[in-house]
CSV table of C-alpha atoms and ligand atoms in Angstrom, one decimal:
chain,number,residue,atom,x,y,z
A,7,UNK,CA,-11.7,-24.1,-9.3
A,8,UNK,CA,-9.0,-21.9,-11.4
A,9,UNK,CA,-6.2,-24.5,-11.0
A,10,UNK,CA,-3.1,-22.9,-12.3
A,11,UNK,CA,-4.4,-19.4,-13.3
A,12,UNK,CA,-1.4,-17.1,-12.3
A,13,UNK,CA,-0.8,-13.5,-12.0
A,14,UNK,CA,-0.3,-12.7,-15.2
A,15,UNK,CA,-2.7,-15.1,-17.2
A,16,UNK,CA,-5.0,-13.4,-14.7
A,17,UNK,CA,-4.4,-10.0,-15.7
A,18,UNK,CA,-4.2,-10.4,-19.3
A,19,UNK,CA,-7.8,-12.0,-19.6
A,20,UNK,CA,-8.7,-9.0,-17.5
A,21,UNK,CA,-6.8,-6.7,-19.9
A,22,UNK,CA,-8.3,-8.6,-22.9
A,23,UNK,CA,-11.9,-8.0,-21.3
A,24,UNK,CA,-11.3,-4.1,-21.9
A,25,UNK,CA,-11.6,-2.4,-25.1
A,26,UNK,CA,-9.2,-0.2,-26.5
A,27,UNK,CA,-6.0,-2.5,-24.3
A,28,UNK,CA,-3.0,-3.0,-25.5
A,29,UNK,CA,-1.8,-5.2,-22.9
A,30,UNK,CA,1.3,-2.4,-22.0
A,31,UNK,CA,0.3,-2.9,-18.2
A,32,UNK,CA,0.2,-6.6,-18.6
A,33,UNK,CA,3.6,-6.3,-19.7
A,34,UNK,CA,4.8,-3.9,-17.0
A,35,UNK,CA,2.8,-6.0,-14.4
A,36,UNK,CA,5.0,-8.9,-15.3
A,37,UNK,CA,8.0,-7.2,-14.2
A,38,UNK,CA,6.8,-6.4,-11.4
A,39,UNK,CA,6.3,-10.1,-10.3
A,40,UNK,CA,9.5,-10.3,-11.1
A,41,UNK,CA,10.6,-8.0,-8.7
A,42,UNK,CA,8.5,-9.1,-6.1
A,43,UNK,CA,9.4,-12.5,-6.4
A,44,UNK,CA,13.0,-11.3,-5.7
A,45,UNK,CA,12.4,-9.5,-2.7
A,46,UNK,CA,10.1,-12.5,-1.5
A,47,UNK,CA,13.2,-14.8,-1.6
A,48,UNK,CA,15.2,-12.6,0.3
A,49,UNK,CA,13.2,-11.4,2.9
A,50,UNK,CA,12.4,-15.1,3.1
A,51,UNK,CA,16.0,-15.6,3.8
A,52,UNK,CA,17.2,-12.4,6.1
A,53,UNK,CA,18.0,-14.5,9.0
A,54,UNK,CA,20.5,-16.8,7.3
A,55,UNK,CA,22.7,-14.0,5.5
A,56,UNK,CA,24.0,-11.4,7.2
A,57,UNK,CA,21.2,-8.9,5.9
A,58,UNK,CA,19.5,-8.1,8.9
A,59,UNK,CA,20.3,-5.0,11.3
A,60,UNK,CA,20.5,-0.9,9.9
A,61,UNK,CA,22.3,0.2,6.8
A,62,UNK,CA,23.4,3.3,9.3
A,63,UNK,CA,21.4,6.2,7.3
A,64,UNK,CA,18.4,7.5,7.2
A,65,UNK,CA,15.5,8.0,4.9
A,66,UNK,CA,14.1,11.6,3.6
A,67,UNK,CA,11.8,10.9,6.4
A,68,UNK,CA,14.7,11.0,9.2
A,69,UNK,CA,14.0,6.9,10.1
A,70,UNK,CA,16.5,4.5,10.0
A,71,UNK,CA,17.4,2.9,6.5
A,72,UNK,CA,17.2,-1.1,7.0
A,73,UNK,CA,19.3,-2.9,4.4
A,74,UNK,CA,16.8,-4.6,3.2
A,75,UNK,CA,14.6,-1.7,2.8
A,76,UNK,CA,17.4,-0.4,0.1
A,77,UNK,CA,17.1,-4.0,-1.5
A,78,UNK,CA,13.7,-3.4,-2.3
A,79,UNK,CA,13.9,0.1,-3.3
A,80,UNK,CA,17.0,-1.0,-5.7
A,81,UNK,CA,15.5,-4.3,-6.9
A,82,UNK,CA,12.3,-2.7,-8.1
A,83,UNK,CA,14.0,0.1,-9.6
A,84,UNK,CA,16.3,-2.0,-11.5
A,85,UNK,CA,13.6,-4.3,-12.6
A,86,UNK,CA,11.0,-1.6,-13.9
A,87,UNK,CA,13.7,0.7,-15.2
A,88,UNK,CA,14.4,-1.0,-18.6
A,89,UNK,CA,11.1,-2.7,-19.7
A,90,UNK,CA,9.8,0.6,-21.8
A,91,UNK,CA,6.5,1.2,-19.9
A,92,UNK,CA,7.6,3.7,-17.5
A,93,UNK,CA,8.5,7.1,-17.3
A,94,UNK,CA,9.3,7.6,-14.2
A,95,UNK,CA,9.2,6.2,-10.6
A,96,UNK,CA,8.3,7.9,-6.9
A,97,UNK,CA,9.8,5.6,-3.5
A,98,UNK,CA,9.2,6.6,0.1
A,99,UNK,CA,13.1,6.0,0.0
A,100,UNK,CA,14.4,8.5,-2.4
A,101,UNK,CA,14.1,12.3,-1.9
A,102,UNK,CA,13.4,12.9,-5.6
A,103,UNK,CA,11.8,11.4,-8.9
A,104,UNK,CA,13.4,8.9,-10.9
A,105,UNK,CA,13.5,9.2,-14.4
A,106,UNK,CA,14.1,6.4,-16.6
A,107,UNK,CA,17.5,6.4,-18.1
A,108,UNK,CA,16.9,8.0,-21.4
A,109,UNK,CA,19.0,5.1,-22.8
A,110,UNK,CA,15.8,2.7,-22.4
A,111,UNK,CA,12.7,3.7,-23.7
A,112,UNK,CA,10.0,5.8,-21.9
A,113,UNK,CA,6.4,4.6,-21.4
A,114,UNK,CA,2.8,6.1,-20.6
A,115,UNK,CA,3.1,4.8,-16.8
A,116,UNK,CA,4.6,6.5,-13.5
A,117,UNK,CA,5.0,3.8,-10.6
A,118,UNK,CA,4.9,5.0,-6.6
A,119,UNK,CA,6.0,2.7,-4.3
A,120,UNK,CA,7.3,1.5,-0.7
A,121,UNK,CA,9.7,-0.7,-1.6
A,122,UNK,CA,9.5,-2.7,2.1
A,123,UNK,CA,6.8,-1.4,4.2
A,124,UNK,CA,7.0,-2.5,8.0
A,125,UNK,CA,10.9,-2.5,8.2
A,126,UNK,CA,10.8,-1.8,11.9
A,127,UNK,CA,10.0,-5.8,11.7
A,128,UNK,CA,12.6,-7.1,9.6
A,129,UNK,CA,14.9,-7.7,12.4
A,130,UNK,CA,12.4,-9.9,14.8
A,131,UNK,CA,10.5,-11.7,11.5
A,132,UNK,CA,7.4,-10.0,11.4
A,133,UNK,CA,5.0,-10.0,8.5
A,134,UNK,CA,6.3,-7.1,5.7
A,135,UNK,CA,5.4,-6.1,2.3
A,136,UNK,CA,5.7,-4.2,-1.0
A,137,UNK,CA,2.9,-1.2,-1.9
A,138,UNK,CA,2.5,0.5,-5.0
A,139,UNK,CA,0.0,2.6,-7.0
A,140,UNK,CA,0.4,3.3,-11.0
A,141,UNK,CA,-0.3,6.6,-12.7
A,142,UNK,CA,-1.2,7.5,-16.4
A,143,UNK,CA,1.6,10.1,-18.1
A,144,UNK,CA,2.1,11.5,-21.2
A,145,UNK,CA,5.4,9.8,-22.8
A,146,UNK,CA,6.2,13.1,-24.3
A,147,UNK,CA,6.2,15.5,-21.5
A,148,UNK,CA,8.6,16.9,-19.5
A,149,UNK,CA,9.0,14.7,-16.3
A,150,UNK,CA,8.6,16.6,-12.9
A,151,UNK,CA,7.4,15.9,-9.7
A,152,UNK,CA,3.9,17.6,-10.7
A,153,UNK,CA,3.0,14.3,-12.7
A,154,UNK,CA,3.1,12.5,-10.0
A,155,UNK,CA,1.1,15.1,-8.1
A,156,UNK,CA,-1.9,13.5,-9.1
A,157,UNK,CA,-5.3,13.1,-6.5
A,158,UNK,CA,-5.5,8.8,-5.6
A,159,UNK,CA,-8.8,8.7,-8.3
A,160,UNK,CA,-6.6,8.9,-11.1
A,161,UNK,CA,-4.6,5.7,-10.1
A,162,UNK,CA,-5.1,3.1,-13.0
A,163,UNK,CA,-3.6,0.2,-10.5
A,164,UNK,CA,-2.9,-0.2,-7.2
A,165,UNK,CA,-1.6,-3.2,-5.1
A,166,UNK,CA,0.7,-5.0,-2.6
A,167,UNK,CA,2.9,-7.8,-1.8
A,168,UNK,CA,2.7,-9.6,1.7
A,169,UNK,CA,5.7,-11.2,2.6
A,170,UNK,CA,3.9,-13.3,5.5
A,171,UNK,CA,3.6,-17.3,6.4
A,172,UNK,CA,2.8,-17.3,2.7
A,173,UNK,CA,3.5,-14.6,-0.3
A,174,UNK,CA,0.6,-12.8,-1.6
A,175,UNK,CA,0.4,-10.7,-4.0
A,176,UNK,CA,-3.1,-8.4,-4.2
A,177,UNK,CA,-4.1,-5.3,-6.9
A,178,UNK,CA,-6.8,-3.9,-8.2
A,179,UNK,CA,-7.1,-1.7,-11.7
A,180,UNK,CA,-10.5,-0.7,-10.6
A,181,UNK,CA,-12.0,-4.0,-11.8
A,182,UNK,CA,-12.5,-5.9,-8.0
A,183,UNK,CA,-9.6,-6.6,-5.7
A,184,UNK,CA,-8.2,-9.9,-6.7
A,185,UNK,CA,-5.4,-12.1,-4.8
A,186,UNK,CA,-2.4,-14.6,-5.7
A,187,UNK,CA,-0.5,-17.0,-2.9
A,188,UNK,CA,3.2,-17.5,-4.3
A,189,UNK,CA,3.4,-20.9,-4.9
A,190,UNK,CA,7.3,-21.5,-4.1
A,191,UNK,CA,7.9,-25.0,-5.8
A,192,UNK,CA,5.9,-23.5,-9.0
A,193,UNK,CA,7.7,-20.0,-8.5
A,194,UNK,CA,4.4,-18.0,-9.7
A,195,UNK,CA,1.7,-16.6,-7.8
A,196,UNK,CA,-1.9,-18.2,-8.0
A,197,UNK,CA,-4.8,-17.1,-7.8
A,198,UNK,CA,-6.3,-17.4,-4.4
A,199,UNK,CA,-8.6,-15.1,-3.4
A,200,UNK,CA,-11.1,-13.8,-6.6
A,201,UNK,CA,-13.0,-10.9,-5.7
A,202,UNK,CA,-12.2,-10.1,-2.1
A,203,UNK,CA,-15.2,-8.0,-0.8
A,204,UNK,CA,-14.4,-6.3,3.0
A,205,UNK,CA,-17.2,-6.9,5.3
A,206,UNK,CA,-19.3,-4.3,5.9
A,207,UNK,CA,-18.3,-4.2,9.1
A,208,UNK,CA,-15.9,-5.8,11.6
A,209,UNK,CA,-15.0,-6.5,15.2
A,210,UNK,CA,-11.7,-5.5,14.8
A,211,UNK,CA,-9.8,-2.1,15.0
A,212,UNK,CA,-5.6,-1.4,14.9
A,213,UNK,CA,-4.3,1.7,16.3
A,214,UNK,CA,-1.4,2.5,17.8
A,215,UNK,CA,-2.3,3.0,21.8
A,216,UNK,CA,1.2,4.0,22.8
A,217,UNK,CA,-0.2,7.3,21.3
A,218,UNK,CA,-3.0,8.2,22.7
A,219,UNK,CA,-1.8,10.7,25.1
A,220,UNK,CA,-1.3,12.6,21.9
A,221,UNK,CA,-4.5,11.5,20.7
A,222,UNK,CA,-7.0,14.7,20.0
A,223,UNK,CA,-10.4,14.3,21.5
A,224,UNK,CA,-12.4,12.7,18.8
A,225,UNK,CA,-9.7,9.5,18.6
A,226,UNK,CA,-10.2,9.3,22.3
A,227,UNK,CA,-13.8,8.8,22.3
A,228,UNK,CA,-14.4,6.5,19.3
A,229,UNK,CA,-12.0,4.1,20.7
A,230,UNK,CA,-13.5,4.8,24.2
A,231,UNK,CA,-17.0,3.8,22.1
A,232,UNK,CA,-15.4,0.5,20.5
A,233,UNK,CA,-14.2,-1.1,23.4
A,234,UNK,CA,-17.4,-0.8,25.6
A,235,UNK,CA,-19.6,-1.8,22.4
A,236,UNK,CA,-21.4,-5.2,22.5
A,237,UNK,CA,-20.4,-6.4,19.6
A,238,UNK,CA,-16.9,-7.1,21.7
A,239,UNK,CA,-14.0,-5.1,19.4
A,240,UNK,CA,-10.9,-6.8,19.6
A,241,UNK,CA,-7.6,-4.8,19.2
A,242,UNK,CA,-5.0,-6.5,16.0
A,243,UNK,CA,-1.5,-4.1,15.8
A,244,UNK,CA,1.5,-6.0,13.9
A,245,UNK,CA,3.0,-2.0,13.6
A,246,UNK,CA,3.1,-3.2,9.6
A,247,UNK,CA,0.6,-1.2,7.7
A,248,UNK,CA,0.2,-4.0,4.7
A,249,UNK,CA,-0.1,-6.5,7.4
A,250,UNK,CA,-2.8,-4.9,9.0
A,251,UNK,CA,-4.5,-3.6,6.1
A,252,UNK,CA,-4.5,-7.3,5.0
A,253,UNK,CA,-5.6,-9.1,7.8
A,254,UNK,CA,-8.8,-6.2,8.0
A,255,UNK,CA,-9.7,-6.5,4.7
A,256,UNK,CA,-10.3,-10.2,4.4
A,257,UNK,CA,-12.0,-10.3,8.1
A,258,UNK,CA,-13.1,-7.0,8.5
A,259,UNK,CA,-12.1,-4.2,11.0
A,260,UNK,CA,-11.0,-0.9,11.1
A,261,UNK,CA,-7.0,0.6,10.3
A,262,UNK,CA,-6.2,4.3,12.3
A,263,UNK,CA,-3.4,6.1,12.1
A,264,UNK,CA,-4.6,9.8,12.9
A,265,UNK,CA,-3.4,13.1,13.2
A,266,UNK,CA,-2.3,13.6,16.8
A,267,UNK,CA,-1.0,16.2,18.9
A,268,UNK,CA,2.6,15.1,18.0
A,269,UNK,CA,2.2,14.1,14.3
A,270,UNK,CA,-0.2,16.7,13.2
A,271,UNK,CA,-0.4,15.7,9.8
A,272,UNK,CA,-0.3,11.6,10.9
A,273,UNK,CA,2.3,9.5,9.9
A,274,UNK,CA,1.5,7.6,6.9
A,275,UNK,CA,2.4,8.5,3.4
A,276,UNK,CA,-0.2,9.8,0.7
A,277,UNK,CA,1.2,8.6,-2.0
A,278,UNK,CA,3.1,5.4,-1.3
A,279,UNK,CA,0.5,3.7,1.3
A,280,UNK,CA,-2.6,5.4,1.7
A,281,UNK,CA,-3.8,6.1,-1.9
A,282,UNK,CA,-3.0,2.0,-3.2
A,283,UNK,CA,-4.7,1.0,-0.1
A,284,UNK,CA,-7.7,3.3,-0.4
A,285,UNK,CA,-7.9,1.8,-4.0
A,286,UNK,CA,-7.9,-1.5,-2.8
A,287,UNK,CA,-10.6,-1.3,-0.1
A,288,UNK,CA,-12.9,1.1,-2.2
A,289,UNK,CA,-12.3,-1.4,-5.0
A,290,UNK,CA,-13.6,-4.2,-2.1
A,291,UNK,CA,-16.3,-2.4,-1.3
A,292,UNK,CA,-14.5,-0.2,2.1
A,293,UNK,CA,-14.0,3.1,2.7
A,294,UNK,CA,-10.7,5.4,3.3
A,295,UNK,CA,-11.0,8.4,4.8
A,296,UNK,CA,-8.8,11.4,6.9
A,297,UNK,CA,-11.7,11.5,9.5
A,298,UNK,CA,-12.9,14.2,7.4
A,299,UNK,CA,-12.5,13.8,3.7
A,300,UNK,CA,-11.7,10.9,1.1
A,301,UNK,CA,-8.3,9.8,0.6
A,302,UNK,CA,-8.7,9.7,-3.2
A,303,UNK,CA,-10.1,12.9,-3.5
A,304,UNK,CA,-6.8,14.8,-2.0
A,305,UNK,CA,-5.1,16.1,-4.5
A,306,UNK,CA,-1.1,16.1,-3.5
A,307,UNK,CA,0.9,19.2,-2.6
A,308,UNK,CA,4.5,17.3,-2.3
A,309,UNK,CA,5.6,13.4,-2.9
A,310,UNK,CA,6.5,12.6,0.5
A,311,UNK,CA,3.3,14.4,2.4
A,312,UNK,CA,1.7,12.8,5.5
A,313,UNK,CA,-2.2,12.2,6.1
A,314,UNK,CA,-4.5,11.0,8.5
A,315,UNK,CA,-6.0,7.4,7.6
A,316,UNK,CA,-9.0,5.9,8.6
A,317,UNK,CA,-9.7,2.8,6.3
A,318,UNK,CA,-11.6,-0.7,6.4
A,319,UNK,CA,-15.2,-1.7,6.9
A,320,UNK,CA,-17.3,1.2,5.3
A,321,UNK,CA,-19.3,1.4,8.3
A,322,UNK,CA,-16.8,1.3,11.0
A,323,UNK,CA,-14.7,4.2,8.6
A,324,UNK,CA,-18.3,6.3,9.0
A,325,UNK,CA,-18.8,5.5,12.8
A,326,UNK,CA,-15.2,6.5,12.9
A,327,UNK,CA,-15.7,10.0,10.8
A,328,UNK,CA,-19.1,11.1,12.8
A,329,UNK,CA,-16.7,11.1,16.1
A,330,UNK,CA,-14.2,13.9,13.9
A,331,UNK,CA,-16.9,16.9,15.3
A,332,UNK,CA,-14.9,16.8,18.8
A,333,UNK,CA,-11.5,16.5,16.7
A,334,UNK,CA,-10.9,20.5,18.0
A,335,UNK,CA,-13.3,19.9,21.2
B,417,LIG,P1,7.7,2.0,6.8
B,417,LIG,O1,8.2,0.8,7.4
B,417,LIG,O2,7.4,1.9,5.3
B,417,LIG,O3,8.4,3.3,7.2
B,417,LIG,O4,6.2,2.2,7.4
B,417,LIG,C1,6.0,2.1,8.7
B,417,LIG,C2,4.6,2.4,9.0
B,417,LIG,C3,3.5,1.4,8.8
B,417,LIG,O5,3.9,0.2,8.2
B,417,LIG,C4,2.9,1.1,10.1
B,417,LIG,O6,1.5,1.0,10.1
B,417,LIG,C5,3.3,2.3,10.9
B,417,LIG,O7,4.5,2.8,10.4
B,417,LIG,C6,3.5,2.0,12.4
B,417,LIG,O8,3.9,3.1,13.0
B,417,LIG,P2,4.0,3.2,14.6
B,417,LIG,O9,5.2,2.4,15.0
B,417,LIG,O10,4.2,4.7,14.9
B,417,LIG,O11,2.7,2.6,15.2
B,418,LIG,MN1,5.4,2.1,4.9
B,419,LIG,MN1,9.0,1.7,3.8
């Protein structure tokens, strides 16, 4: 038993394990705890200050900005900016690329992120959490959005924090998928969960039903197919991707969110939620997938584009492609 082995001692015997480290992600990693920590105390406490309800904008995507969503999105960027081992950062909030204030110094790391994923949750205290993915760039160059522009294989860490019953805190940097449990009287994250491996396959799938009058023919009939299998599916939908993801990769199951008639591209963001969690679950031993082609192998076209995801037990993700054929039926 690993009593006492936090987040970062973690990471740093995992950064000392590979040659040629110089432990710069260890250092930006702790930041990041630090950031998350923050947003884990107030989202811990949104029903006691007056923090709940909408800011009154809305996001580059046209949805409703929650105030705590721009907590998040400040709180990281404010955290990161300063520590030297960024050059830039990407958020589902902001329209455009953030460059580090050429008064700090600029490092060989780009970090993507959705700074509170779930917010349609906030208000009724629902499960919500943190997602990011970190890129390799050269320090020298001149920052654009093409850096970013970068197909999910090339991320060098990817990860989320779950602000649930408990805090956890889960990334992979293509060496297993490994989990921490915020330990609030300690105030670090312990390890918890070594290793996670998704089971091959599960008995659970989450879609969004409400849309399946929109649904093109292929979505119809796998779900048609898991709910008269005997192996008895059973349908989980918090409506907060992390959640979700979460809950199917340490029981198994099956996360949709495809294109329909009405969102032809799907929802869901390439860069900010379906390339870390593609990471995560290939790095578990899952699949991610748009029905047709894997996640990590698009290579991006804008920041903000939408794509069809299909991720979660490698053999329910397959089941799920071989029903695509009818997609234009
Ligand atoms: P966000 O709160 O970051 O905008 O993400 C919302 C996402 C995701 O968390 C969830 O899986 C999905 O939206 C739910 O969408 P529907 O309400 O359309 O099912
Ligand atoms: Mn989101
Ligand atoms: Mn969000």
């Amino acid at each position: 038993m690993n009593i006492g082995m936090t987040l970062t001692k973690f990471l740093l015997e995992e950064q000392r394990r590979l040659p040629g480290s110089k432990g710069n992600f260890t250092a930006l990693f702790s930041d990041l705890v630090v950031a998350a920590k923050i947003i884990s105390r107030e989202v811990n406490r949104a029903g006691l200050i007056d923090i709940l309800g909408a800011a009154g904008s809305k996001n580059v995507h046209g949805e409703e900005v929650q105030k705590l969503d721009e907590y998040a999105n400040t709180t990281i960027i404010k955290t990161m900016e300063h520590g030297g081992h960024l050059s830039g950062m990407a958020s589902e909030e902001m329209d455009e690329i953030i460059k580090v204030d050429p008064k700090y110094p600029r490092g060989k790391y780009l970090l993507l992120f959705d700074p509170l994923d779930g917010s349609s949750n906030i208000d009724v205290n629902i499960s919500v959490g943190t997602i990011f993915s970190i890129l390799r760039c050269n320090p020298e160059c001149e920052l654009t959005e093409k850096e970013f522009l970068k197909a999910g294989a090339e991320q060098v860490c990817a990860g989320y924090i779950l602000y649930s019953s408990s805090t956890m805190f889960v990334y992979t940097t293509g060496h297993g998928v490994h989990g921490f449990t915020l330990d609030p009287n300690v105030g670090e994250f312990l390890l918890s969960h070594e290793n996670i491996r998704i089971p091959d396959r599960g008995k659970i799938y989450s879609v969004n039903e409400g849309n399946s009058r929109h649904w093109l023919p292929g979505t119809s009939l796998y779900i048609e197919k898991l709910k008269n299998d005997e192996k008895n599916y059973t349908a989980r939908y918090v409506g907060s991707l992390v959640a979700d993801f979460h809950r199917n990769l340490l029981k198994g199951g099956v996360f949709l969110y495809p294109a329909d008639k009405k969102s032809v591209s799907g929802k869901l963001r390439l860069l900010y939620e379906a390339n870390p969690l593609a990471f995560i679950v290939e790095q578990a031993g899952g699949k991610a997938s748009t029905g047709d082609k894997r996640i990590l192998d698009i290579v991006p076209e804008k920041l903000h584009q939408r794509v069809p995801l299909i991720i979660g037990s490698k053999s329910d993700v397959e089941e799920a492609e071989s029903f695509w054929k009818y997609q234009d039926a």
